[in-house]
Short mmCIF file of C-alpha atoms and ligand atoms in Angstrom, two decimals:
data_model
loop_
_atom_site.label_atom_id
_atom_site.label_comp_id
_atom_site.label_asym_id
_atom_site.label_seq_id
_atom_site.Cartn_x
_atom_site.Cartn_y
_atom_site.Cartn_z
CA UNK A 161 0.00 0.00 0.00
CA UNK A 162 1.60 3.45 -1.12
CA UNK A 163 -1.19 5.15 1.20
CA UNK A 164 1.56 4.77 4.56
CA UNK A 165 -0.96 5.35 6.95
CA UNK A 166 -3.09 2.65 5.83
CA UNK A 167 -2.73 -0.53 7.18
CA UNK A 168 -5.30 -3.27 7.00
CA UNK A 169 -4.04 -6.69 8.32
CA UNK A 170 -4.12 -9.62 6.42
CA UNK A 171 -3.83 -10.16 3.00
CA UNK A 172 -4.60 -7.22 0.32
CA UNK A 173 -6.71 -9.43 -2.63
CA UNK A 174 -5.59 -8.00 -5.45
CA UNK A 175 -7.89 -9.81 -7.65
CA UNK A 176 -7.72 -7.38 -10.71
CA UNK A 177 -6.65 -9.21 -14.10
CA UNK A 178 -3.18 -7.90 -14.25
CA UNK A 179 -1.06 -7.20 -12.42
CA UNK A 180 -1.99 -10.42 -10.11
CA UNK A 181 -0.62 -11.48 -6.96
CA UNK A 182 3.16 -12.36 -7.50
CA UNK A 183 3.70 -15.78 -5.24
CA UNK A 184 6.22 -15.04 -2.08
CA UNK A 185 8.26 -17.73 -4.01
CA UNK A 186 8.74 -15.07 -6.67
CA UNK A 187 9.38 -12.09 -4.20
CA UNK A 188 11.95 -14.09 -2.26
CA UNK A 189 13.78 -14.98 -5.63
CA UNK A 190 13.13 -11.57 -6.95
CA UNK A 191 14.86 -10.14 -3.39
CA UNK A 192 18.58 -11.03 -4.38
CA UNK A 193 21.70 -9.47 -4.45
CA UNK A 194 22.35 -8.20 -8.55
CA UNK A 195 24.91 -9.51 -10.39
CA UNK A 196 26.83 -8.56 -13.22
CA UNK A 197 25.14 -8.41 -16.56
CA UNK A 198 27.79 -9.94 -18.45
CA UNK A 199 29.34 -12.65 -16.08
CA UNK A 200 28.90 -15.77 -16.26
CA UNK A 201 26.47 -16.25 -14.08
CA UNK A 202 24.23 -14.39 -15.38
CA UNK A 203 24.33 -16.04 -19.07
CA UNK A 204 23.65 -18.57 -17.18
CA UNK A 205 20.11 -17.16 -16.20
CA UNK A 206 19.57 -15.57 -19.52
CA UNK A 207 19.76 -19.20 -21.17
CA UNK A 208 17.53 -20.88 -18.97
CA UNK A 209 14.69 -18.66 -19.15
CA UNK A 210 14.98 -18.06 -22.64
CA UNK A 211 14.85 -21.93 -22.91
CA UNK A 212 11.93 -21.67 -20.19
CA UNK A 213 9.61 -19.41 -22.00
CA UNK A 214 10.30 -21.19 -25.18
CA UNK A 215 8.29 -23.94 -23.18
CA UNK A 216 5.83 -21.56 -21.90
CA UNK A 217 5.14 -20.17 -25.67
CA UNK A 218 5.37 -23.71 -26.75
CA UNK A 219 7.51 -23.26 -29.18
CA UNK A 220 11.11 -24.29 -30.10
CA UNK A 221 12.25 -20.78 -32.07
CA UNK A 222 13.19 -17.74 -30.42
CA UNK A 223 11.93 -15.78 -27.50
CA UNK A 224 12.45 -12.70 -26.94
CA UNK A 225 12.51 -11.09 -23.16
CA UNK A 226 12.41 -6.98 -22.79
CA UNK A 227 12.68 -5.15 -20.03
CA UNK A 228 9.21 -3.78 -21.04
CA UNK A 229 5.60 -3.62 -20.43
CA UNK A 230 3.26 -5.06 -22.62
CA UNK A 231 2.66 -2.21 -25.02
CA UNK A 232 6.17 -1.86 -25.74
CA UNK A 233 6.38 -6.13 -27.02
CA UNK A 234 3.23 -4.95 -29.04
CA UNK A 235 5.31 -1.85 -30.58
CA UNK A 236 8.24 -4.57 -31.33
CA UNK A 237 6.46 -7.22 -33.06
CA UNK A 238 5.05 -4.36 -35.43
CA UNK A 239 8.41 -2.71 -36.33
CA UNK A 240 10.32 -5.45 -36.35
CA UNK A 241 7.94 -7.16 -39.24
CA UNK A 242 6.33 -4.24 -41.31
CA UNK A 243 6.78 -1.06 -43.33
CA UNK A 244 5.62 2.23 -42.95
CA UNK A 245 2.36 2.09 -44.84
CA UNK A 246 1.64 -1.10 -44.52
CA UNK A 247 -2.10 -2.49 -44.38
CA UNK A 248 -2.86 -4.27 -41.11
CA UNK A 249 -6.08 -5.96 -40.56
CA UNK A 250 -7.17 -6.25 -36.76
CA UNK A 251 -10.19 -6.59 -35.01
CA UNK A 252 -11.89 -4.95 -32.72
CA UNK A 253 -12.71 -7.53 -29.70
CA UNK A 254 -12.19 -4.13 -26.79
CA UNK A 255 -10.18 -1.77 -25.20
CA UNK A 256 -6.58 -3.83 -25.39
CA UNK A 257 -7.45 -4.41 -29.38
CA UNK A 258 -8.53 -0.37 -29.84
CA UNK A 259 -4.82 0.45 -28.44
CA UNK A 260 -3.06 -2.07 -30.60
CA UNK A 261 -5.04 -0.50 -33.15
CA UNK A 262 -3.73 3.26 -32.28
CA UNK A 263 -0.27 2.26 -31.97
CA UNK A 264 -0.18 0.62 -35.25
CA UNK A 265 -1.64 4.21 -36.51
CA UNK A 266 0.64 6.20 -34.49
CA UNK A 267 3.73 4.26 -36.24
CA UNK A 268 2.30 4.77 -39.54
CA UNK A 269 1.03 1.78 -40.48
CA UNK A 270 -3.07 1.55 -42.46
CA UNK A 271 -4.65 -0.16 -40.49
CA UNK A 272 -8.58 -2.24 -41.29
CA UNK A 273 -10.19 -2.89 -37.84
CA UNK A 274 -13.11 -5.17 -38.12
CA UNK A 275 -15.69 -4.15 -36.17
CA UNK A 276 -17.32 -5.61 -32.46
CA UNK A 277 -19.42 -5.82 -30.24
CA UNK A 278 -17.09 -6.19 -27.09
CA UNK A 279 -18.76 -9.09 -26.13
CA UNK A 280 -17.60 -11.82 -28.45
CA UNK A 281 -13.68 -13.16 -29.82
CA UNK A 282 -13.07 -12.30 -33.31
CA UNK A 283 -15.18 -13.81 -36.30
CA UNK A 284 -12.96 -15.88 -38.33
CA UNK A 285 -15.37 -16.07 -41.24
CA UNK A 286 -15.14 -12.25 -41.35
CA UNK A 287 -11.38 -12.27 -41.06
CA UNK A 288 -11.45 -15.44 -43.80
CA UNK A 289 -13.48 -12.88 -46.06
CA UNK A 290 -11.33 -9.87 -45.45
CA UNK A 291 -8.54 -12.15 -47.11
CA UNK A 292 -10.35 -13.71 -49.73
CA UNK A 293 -11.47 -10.14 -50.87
CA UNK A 294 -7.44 -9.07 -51.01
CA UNK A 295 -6.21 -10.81 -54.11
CA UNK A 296 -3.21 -8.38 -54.51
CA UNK A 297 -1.94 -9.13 -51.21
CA UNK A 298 -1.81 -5.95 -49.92
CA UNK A 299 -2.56 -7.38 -46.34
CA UNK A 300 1.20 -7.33 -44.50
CA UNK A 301 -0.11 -9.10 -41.34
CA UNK A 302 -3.32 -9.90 -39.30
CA UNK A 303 -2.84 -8.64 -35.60
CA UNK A 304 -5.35 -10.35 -32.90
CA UNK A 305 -5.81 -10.53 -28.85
CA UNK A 306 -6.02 -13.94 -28.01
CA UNK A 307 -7.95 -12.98 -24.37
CA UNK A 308 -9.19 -9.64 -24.27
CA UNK A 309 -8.64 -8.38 -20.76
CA UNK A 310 -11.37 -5.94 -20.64
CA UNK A 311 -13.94 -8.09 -21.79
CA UNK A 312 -13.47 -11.71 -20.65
CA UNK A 313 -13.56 -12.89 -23.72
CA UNK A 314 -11.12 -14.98 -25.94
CA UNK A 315 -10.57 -15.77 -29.53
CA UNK A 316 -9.98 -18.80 -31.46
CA UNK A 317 -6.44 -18.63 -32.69
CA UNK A 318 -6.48 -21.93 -34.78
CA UNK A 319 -9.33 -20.37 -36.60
CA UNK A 320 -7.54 -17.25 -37.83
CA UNK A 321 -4.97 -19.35 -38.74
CA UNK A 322 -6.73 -21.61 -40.74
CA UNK A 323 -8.55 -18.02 -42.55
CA UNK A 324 -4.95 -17.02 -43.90
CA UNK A 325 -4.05 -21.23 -44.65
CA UNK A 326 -7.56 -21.52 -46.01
CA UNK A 327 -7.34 -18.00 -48.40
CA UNK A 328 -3.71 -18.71 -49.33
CA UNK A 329 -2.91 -15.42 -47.90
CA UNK A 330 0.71 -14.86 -46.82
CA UNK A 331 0.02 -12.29 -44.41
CA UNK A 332 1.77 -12.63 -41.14
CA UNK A 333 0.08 -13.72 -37.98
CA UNK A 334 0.32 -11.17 -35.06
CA UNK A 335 -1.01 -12.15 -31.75
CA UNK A 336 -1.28 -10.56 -28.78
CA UNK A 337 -1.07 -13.37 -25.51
CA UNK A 338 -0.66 -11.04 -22.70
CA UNK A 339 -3.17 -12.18 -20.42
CA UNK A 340 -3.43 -15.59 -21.64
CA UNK A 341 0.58 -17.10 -21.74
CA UNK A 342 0.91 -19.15 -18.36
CA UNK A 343 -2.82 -19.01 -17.46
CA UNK A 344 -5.03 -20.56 -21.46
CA UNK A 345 -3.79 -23.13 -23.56
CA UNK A 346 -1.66 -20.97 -25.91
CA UNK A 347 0.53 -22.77 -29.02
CA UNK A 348 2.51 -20.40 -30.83
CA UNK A 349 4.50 -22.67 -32.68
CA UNK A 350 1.52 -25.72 -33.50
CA UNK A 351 -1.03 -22.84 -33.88
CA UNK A 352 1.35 -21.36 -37.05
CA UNK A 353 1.62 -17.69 -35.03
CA UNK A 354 4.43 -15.65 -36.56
CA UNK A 355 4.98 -13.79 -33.54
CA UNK A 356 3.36 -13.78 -29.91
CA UNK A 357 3.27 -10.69 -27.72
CA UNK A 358 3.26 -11.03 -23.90
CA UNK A 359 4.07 -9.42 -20.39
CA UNK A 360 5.20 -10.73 -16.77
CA UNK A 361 2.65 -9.45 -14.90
CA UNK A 362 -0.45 -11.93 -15.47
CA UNK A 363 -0.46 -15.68 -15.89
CA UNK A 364 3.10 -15.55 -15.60
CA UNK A 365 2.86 -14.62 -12.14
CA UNK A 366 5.60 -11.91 -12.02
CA UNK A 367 5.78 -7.93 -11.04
CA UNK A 368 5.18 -6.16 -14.36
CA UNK A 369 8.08 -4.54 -16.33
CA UNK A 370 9.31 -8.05 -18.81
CA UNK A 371 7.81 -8.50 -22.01
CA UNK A 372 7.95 -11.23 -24.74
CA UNK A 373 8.05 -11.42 -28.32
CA UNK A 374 8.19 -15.30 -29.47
CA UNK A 375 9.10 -15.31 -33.52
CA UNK A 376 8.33 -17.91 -36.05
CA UNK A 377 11.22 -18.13 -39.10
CA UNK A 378 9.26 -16.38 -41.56
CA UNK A 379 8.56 -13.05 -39.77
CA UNK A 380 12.60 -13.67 -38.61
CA UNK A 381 13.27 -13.86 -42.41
CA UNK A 382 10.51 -10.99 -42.85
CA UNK A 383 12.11 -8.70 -40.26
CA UNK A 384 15.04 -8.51 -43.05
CA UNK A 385 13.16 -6.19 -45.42
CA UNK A 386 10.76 -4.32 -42.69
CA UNK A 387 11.63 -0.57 -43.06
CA UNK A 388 9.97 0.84 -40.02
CA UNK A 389 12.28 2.54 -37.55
CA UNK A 390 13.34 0.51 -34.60
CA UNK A 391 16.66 0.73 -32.36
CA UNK A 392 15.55 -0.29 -28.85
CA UNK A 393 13.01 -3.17 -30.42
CA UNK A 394 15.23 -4.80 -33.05
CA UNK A 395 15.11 -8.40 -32.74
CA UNK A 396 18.35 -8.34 -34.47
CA UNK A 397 20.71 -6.77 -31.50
CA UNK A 398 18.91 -9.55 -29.24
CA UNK A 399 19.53 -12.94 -31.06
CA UNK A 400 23.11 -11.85 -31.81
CA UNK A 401 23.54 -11.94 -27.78
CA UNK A 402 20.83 -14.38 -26.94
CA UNK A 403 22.48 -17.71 -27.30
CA UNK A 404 24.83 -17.32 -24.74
CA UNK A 405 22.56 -16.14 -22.33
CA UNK A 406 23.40 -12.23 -22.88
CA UNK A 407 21.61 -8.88 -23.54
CA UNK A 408 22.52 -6.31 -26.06
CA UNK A 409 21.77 -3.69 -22.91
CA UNK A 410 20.94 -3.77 -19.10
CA UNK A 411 18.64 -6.34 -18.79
CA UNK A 412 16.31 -6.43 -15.72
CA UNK A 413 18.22 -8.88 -13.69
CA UNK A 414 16.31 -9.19 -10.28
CA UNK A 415 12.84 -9.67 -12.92
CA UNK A 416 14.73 -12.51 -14.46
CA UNK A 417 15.35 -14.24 -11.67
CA UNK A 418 11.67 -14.04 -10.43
CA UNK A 419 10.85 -15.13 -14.55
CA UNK A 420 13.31 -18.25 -13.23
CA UNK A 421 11.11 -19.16 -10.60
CA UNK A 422 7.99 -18.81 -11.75
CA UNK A 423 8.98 -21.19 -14.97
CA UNK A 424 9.54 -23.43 -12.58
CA UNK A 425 6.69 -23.08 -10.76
CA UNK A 426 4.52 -23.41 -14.09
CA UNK A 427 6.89 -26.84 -14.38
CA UNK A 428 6.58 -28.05 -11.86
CA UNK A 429 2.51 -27.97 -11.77
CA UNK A 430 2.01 -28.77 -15.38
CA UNK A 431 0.97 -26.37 -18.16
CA UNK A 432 -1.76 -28.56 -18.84
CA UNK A 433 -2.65 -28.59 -15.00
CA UNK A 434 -2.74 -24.77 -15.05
CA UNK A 435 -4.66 -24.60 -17.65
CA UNK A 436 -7.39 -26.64 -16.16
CA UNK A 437 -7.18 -25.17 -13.07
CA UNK A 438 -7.78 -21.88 -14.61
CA UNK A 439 -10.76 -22.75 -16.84
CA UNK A 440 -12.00 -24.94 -13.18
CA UNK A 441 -12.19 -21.75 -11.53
CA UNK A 442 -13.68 -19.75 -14.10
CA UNK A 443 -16.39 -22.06 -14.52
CA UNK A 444 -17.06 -21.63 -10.59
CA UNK A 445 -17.03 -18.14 -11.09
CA UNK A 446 -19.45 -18.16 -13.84
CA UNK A 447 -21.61 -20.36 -11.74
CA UNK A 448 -21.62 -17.78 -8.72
CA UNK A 449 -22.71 -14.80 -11.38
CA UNK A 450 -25.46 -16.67 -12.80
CA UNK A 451 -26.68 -17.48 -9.01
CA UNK A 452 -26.61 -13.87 -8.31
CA UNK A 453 -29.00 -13.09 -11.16
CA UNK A 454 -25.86 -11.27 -12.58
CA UNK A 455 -24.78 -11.36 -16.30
CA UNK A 456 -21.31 -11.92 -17.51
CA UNK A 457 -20.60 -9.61 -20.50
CA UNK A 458 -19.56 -12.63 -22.68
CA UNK A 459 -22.05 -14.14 -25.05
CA UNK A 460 -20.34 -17.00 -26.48
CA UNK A 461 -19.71 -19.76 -24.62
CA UNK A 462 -16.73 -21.11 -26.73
CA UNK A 463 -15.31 -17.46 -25.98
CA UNK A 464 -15.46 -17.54 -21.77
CA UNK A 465 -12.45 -16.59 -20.66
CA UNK A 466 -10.50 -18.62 -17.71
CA UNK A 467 -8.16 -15.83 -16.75
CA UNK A 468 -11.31 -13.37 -16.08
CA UNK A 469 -14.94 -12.97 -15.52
CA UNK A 470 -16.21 -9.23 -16.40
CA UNK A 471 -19.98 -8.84 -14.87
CA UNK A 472 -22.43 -6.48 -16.29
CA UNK A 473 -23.93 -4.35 -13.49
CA UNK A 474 -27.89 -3.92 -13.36
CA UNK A 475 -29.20 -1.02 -14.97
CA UNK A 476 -29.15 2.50 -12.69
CA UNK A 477 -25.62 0.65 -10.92
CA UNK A 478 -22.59 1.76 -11.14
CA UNK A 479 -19.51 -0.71 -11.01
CA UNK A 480 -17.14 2.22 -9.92
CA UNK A 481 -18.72 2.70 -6.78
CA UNK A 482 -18.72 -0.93 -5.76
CA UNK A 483 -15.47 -1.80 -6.74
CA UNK A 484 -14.67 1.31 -4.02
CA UNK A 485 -16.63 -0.40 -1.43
CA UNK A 486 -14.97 -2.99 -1.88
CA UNK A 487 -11.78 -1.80 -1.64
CA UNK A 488 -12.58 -0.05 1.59
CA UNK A 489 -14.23 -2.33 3.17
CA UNK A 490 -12.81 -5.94 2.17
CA UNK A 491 -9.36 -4.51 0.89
CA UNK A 492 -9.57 -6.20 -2.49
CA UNK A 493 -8.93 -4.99 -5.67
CA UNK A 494 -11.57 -5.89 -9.05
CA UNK A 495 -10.44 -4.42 -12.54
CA UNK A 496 -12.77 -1.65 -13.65
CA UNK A 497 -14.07 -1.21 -17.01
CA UNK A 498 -12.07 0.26 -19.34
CA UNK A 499 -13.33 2.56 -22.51
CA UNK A 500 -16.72 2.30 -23.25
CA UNK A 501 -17.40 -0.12 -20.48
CA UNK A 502 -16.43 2.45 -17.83
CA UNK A 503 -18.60 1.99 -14.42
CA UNK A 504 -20.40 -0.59 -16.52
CA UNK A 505 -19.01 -3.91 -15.71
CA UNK A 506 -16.45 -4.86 -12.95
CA UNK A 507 -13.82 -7.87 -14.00
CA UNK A 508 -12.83 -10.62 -11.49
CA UNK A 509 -9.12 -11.99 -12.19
CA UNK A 510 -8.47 -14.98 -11.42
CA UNK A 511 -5.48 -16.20 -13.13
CA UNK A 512 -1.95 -16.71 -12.18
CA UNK A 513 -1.13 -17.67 -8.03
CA UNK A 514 -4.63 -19.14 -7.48
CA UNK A 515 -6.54 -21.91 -5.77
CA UNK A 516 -10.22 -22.97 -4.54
CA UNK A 517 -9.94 -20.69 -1.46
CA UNK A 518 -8.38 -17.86 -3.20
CA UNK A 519 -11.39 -17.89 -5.24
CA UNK A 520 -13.95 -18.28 -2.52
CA UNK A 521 -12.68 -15.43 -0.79
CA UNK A 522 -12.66 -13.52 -4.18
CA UNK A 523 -16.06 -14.58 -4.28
CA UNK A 524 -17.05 -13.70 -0.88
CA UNK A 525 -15.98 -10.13 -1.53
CA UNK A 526 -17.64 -9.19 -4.43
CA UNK A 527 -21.24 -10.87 -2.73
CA UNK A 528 -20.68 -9.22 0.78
CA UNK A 529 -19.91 -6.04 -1.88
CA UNK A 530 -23.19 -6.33 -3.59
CA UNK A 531 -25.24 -6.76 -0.37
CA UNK A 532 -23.45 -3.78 1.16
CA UNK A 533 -23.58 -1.59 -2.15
CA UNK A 534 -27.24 -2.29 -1.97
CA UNK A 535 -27.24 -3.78 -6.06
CA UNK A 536 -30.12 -6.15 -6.67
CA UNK A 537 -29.04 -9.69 -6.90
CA UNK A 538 -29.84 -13.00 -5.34
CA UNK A 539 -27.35 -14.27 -2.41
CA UNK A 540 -25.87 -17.87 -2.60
CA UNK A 541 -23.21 -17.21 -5.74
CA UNK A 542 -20.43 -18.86 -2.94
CA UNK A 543 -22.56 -21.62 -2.63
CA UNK A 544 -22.86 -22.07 -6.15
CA UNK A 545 -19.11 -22.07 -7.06
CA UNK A 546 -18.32 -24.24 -4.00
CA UNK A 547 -20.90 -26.83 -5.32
CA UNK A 548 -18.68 -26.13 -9.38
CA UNK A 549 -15.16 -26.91 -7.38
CA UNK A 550 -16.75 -30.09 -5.66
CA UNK A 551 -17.75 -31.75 -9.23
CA UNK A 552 -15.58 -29.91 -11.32
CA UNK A 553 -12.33 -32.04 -12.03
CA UNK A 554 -10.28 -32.06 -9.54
CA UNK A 555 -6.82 -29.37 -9.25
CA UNK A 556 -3.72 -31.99 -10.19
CA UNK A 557 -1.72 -32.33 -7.10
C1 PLP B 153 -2.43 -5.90 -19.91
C2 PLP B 153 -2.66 -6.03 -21.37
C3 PLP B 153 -2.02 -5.19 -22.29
C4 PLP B 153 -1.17 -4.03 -21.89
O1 PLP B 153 0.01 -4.40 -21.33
P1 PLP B 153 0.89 -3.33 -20.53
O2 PLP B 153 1.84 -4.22 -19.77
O3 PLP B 153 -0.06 -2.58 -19.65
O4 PLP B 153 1.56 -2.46 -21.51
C5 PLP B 153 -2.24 -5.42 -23.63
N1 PLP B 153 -3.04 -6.41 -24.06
C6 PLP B 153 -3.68 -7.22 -23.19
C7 PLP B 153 -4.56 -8.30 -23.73
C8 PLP B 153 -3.51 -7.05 -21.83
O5 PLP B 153 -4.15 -7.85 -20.98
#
């Protein structure tokens, strides 16, 4: 808490989608002394989490790791691939795909972004016609959030894919895994992405300030003739270093060695674990919304998100005002709508360092929150998740 006079005991529940609750684990390995940059021991480091997010991205090519938030991994994959001028066709799934969509604009770049509704993933059959309708190829790449953060709502990668396979389009494959690497099934390499953007500071479980580019061989080979500025971003500077472990500047050591233990963490549990246990608990939370009388803001099942749940507030309710209640009261933290959802919906993270209890609690927040707030809704969502965890598969142990 930066507010020094304010000191509530027990655990803050910082139960927005991103940044999420960074395991003690992390902070202890995080909390050592820093070492030189271009020892040994620290290529050392470098090489095993570049090995370990090559894992994480499933994937065996390259991974990129900058000191970075999100935005800026987003900014690299687009310099490092295109040319000023070039068409890029996005779509417009919310509020993270709208600022994808201005940076690309901002760098120059002419961007087509296919229009939403904020409450579904992308439509591949629009993205499949899109191609089919650009027989000169003018399309340089297709750029698409896998889980859109401020909606709860994720897209079906393979499906794109198959669009630019089915339309014999050679347009690269942009997409942006920032809230979904370490916490949905995500493929990079089997899924045919060209290159995957992502940040520390949600399913991977880590303080935010790393960010990832992974890179298939043909945007590598198409980063050769891509004529938009980039110094800081080039993937170039980084690969020449990369294989022993090195960075071409000051990389952010003590974040790396947290990135080292929360691989392991992810390991040691099983991807495929996590990603059960993440779509377990977002099923639960689904299940206490709908016993509320609440209504999630996603309308296609095949689209519910496991890292989040955003919840439509009843007419004449504002979200901003529980969320605050909440905060005072309970001392936990929901994400607030962003954009056109503002005071509209409040979003429920529950992805990255997470279990039954943490969600109960979660749970037992945002109820006691409603009650207090005075926001019409039946009691008994707890209840209803608790009965989801008892018949929902089991967490692996
Ligand atoms: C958090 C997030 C971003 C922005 O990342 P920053 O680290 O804030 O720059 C972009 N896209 C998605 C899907 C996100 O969840």
């Amino acid at each position: 808490m930066l507010a020094l006079n304010r000191h509530p005991s027990g655990r803050h529940f910082l139960q927005i989608p991103g940044p999420t609750n960074v395991p003690d684990r992390v902070l202890r390995a995080i909390d050592q002394p820093t070492i030189d940059h271009r020892g040994p021991e620290f290529g050392e480091l470098g090489r095993e989490v570049l090995a370990g997010m090559r894992e994480v991205f499933q994937t065996r090519g390259p991974v990129i790791i900058y000191p970075a938030s999100g935005t800026g991994a987003w900014e690299a994959a687009l310099v490092n691939t295109l040319s000023p001028g070039d068409h890029v066709l996005m779509a417009e799934t919310g509020h993270f795909a709208t600022l994808w969509r201005r940076l690309a604009e901002r760098l120059g770049l002419r961007v087509t972004f296919l229009p939403g509704d904020w409450r579904h993933g992308v439509d591949a059959a629009e993205i499949a016609a899109a191609l089919r309708a650009d027989r000169a190829h003018d399309i340089a790449a297709v750029c698409v959030v896998h889980n859109e953060t401020s909606t709860g709502v994720t897209s079906d990668i393979p499906a794109v894919r198959a669009a630019l396979d089915d339309a014999g389009h050679p347009a690269l494959l942009l997409v942006d895994t920032i809230s979904s690497l370490g916490s949905i099934d995500y493929r990079h390499e089997a899924w045919g992405v060209d290159v995957s953007v992502s940040g520390s500071q949600k399913g991977l479980m880590l303080p935010p300030g790393l960010s990832f580019n992974a890179i298939s061989e043909r945007a590598l080979a198409r980063a050769e003739q891509a004529r938009l500025p980039r110094a800081y971003w080039d993937w170039r500077d980084m690969l020449a270093v990369n294989d022993k472990g090195y960075f071409p500047y000051t990389p952010a050591t003590n974040l790396l060695y947290g990135l080292h233990e929360a691989i392991a963490m992810l390991r040691a549990e099983g991807l495929p674990e996590v990603f059960a246990r993440h779509r377990r608990h977002a099923e639960a939370t689904r299940a206490a919304v709908e016993a509320w009388g609440l209504e999630v803001l996603c309308l296609d099942p095949n689209g519910y998100s496991p890292a989040l749940t955003a919840v439509l507030m009843p007419e004449g309710h504002g979200a901003d005002p529980l969320r605050k209640l909440i905060l005072d009261r309970f001392d936990m933290s929901l994400g607030q709508g962003l954009g056109k959802l503002s005071n509209r919906i409040f979003r429920i993270g529950h992805l990255g360092h997470f279990n039954d209890l943490t969600l109960c609690g979660t749970l037992a927040g945002v109820e006691m929150g409603l009650a207090a707030a005075g926001v019409p809704h039946r009691p008994g969502g707890i209840a209803a998740a608790m009965a989801r965890l008892a018949v929902a598969e089991p967490p692996a142990r």
